[in-house]
Coordinates of C-alpha atoms in Angstrom, one line a residue:
X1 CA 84.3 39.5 -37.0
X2 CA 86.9 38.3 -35.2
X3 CA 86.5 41.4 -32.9
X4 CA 83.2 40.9 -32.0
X5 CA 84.1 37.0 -31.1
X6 CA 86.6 38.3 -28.7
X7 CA 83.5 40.6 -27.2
X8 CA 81.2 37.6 -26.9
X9 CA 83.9 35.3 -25.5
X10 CA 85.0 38.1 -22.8
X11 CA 80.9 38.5 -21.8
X12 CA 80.5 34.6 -21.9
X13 CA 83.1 34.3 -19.0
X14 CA 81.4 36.8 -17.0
X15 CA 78.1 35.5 -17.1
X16 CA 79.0 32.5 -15.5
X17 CA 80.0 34.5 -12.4
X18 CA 77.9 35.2 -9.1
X19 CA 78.5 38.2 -6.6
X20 CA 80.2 37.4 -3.2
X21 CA 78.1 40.6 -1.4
X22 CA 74.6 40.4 -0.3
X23 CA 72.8 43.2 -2.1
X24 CA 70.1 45.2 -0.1
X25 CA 67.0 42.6 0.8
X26 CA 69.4 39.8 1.0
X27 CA 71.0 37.8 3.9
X28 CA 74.4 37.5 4.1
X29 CA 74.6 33.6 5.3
X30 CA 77.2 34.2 8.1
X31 CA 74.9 36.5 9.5
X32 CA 71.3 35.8 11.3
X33 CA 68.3 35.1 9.0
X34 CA 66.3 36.6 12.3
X35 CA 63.2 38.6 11.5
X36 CA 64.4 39.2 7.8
X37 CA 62.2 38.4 4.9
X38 CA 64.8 39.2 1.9
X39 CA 61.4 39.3 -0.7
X40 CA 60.7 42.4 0.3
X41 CA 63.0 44.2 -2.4
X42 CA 62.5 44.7 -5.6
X43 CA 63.3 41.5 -7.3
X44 CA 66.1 40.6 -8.8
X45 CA 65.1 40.0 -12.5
X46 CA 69.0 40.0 -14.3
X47 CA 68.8 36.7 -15.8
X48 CA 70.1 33.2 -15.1
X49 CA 73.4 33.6 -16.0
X50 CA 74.2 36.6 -14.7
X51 CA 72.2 35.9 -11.1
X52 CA 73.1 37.1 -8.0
X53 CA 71.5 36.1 -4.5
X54 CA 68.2 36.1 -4.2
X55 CA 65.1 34.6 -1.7
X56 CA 67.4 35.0 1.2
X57 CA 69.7 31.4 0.0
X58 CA 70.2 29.2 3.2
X59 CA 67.0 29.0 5.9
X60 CA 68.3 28.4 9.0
X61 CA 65.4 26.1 10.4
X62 CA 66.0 23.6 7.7
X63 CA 69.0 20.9 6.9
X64 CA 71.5 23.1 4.2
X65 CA 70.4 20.0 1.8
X66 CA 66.6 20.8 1.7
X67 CA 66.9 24.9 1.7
X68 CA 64.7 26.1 -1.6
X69 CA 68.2 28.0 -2.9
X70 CA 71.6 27.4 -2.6
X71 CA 73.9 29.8 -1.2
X72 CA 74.7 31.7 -4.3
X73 CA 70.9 31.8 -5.1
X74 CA 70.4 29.1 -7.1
X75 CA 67.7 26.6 -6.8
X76 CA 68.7 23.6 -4.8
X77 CA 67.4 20.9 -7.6
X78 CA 68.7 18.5 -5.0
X79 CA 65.8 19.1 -2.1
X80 CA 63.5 16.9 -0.6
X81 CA 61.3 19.6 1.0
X82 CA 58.0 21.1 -0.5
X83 CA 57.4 25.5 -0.5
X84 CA 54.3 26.8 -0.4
X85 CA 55.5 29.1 -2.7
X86 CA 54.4 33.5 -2.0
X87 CA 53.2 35.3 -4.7
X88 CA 56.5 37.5 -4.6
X89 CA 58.5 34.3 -5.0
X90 CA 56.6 33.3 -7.6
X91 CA 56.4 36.7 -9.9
X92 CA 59.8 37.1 -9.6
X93 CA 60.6 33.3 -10.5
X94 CA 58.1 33.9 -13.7
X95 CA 59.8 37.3 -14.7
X96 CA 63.2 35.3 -14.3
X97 CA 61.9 32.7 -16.1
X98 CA 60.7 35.2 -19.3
X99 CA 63.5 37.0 -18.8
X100 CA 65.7 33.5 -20.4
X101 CA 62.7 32.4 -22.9
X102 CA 60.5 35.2 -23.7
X103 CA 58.0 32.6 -25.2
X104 CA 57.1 31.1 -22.5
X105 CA 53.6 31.2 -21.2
X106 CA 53.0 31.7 -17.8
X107 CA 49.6 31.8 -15.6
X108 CA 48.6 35.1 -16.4
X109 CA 49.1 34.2 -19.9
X110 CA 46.7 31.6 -20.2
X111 CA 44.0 33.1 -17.8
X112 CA 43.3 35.9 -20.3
X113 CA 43.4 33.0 -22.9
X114 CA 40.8 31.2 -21.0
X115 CA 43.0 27.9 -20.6
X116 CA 42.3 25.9 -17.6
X117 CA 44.6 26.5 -14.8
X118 CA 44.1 23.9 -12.2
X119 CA 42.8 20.1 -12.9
X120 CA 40.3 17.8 -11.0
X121 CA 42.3 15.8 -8.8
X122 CA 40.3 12.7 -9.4
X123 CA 39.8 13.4 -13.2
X124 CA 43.9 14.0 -14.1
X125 CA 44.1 10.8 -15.6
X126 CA 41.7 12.5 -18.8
X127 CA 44.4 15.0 -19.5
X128 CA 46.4 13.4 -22.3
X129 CA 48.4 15.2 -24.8
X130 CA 50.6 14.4 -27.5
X131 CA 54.4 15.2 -26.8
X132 CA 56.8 13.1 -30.1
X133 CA 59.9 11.5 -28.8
X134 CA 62.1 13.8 -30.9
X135 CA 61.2 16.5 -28.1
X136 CA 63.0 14.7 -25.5
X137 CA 65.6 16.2 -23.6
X138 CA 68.4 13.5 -23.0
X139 CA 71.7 15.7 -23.5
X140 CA 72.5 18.9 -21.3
X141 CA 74.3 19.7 -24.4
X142 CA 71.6 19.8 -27.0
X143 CA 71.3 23.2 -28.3
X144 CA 68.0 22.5 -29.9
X145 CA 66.9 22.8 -26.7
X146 CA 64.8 26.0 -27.2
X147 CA 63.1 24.5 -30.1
X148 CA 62.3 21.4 -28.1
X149 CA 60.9 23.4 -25.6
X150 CA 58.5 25.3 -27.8
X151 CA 57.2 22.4 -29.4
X152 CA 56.3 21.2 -25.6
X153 CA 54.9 24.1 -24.7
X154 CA 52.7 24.6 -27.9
X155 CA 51.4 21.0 -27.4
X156 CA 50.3 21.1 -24.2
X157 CA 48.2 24.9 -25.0
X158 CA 46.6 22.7 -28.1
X159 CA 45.5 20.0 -25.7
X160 CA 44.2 22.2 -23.3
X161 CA 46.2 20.7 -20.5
X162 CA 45.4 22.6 -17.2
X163 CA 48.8 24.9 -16.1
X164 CA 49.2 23.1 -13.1
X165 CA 50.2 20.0 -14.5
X166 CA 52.3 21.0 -17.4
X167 CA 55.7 20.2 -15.2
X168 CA 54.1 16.6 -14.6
X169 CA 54.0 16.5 -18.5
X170 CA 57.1 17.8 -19.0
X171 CA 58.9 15.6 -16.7
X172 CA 57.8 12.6 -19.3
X173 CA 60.2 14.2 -21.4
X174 CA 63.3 14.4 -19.4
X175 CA 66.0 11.8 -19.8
X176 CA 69.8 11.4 -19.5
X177 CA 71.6 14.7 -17.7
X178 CA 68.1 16.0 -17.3
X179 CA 66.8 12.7 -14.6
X180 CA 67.6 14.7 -11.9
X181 CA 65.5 17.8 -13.3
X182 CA 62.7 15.2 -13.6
X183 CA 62.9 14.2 -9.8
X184 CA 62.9 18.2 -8.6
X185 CA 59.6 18.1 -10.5
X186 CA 58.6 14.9 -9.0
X187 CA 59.7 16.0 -5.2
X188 CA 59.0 19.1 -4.7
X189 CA 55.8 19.7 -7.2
X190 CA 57.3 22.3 -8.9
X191 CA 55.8 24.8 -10.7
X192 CA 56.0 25.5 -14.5
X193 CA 58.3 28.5 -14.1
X194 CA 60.1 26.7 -11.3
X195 CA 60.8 23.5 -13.5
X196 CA 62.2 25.9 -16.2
X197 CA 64.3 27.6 -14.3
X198 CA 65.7 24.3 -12.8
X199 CA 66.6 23.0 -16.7
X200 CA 67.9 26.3 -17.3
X201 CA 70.1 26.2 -14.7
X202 CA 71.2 22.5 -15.6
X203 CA 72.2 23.8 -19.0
X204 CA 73.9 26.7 -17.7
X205 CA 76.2 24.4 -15.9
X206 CA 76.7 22.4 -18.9
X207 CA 77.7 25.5 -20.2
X208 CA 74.5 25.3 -23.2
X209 CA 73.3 28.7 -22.4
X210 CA 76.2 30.4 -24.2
X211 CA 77.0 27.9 -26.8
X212 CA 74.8 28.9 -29.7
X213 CA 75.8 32.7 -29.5
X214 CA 79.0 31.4 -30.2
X215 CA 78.3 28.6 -32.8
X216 CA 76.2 32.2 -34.0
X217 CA 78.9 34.1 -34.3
X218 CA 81.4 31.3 -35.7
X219 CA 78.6 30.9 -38.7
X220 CA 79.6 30.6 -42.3
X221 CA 78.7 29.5 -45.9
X222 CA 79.8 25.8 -46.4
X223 CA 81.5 25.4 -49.6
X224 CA 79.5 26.4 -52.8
X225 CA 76.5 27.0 -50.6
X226 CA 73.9 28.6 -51.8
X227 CA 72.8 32.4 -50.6
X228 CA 69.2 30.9 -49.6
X229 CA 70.2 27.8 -48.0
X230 CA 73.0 30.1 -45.4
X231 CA 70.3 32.7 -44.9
X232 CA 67.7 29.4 -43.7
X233 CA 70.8 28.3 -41.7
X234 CA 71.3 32.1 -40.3
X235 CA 67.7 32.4 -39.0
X236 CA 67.4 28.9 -37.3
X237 CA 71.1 29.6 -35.9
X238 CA 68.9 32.7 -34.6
X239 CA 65.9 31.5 -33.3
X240 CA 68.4 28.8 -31.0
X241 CA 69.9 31.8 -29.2
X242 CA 68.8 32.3 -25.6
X243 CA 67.1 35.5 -25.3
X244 CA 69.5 37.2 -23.1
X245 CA 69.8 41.6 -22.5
X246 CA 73.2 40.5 -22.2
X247 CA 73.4 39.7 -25.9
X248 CA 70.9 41.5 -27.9
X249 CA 73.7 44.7 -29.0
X250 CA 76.4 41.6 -29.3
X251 CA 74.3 39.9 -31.5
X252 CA 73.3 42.3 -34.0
X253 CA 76.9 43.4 -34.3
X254 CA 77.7 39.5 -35.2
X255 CA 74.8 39.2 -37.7
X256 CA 75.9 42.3 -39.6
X257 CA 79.4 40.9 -39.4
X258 CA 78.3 37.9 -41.4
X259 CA 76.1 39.4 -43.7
X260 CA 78.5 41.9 -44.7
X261 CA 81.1 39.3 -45.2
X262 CA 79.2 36.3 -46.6
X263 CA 76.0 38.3 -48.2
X264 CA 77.4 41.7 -49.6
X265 CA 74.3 41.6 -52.1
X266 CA 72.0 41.0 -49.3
X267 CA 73.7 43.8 -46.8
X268 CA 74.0 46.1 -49.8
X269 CA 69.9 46.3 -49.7
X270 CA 68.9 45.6 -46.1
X271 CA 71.6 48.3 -44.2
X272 CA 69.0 51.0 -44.9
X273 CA 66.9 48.9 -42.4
X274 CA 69.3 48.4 -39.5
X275 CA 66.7 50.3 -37.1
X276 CA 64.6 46.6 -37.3
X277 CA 64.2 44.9 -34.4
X278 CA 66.8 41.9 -34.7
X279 CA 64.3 39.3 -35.1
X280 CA 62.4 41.4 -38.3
X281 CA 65.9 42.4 -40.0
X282 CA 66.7 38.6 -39.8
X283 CA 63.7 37.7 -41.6
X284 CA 64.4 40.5 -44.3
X285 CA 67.7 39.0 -45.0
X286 CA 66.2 35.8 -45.3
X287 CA 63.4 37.4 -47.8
X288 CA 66.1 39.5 -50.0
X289 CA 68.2 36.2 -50.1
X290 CA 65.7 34.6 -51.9
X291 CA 64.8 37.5 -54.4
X292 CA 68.8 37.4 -55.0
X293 CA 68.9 34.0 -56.0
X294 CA 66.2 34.1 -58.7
X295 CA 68.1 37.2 -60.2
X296 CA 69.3 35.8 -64.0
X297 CA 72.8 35.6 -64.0
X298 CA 74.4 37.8 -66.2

């Protein structure tokens, strides 16, 4: 176990680095941003916390303060300035975006859906939905952030708010370390994937992204605690991780870690099913947990 720790705590300090070296499509801010459109490459879809330059950073024509990205490719939460934002911009920004939360639901999603993407200007004030305080985001820190987030999300498909103002909803719900996510919104009319990635981003520099993998891989049985209650604990402890390529072989090495220390019954049935996706073999363990714990006790 303590192996695997090691592993997670050596890939949590890399992802916090950025390369130096403009890749191919990119500009290389001492150089001349001239006649180059740096969208024209493939996109870079490698995840937030792992991100390397993309959109070409620092525009030349514009103060450094109201450029869309920073120099190291980051979105400049800071700016003043409004994008009309170009449909490569904004697929790669949504694959990004999925790429960190897989549940999220983007345009395309809610097109084939049938949702309503845009609202009547003059008839916005009809939209109303039903977001409980409990889902506010006050703390950078709050690793419930993900389950927050869904409940958001799955409020504002129930009340049929049009797509284009689910950041304008959202931004009701930012407090605290997340004001100045609220004012991006507010400034710049951000889109939903572009407000996402800007709280994303905010947590990453609170250093949130990593922190359940390793409260996940830290996880044990408090004293005299029950095989059902740790496996309920396991799978929540789960479903809080950030859904990161980086992870996914790092993670099922810690949850067999744990289950063959703290469950042995439980890994003694579900090893035979290892193939599962993580996700499935998390619920099994989670299902024989329970069977175990209405076995008489000889």
């Amino acid at each position: 176990m303590e192996n695997t720790l090691a592993v997670i705590l050596e890939k949590s300090e890399r992802l916090g680095k950025t390369a130096v070296e403009p890749e191919k499509g990119e500009t290389d801010v001492n150089e001349s941003n001239d006649c180059v459109d740096s969208t024209e490459d493939e996109p870079n879809t490698r995840g937030i916390l792992n991100k390397n330059k993309i959109y070409g950073g620092y525009n030349g024509d514009l103060n450094p303060d109201d450029s869309e990205r920073n120099f190291d490719g980051s979105l400049n939460i800071y700016r003043m300035a409004q994008f009309l934002e170009k449909q490569q911009t904004k697929n790669e920004s949504e694959r990004f975006v999925k790429s960190i939360w897989p549940e999220v639901r983007i345009e395309s999603d809610l097109k084939r859906k049938g949702i309503q993407i845009k609202g009547l200007p003059d008839g916005a004030h009809k939209f109303k939905v039903y977001l409980d305080n409990s889902w506010k985001l006050v703390q950078a820190s709050d690793v419930s952030f993900f389950y927050k987030l869904r409940q958001i999300q799955r409020a504002l498909i129930q009340a049929t708010i049009p797509y284009d103002l689910w950041p304008v909803k959202f931004s009701l719900m930012l407090e605290g370390d997340f004001q100045i996510i609220q004012k991006f919104i507010d400034n710049t009319v951000a889109s939903w994937p572009q407000a996402l990635e800007a709280t994303f981003q905010l947590m990453d520099w609170h250093g949130t992204m990593r922190r359940p993998v390793l409260q996940f891989a830290r996880l044990s049985p408090f004293q005299s605690e029950g095989y059902v209650n740790f496996a309920w604990r396991l799978r929540t402890a789960f479903q809080e991780l950030p859904r990161q390529p980086h992870f996914d072989s790092a993670i099922r090495d810690m949850l067999f870690e744990t289950v063959k220390t703290y469950m042995p019954s439980d890994w003694s049935t579900i090893q035979s099913k290892i193939r599962m996706p993580t996700a499935q073999l998390v619920e099994k363990i989670v299902i024989q947990a329970g069977i175990i714990a209405q076995m008489p006790v000889e």
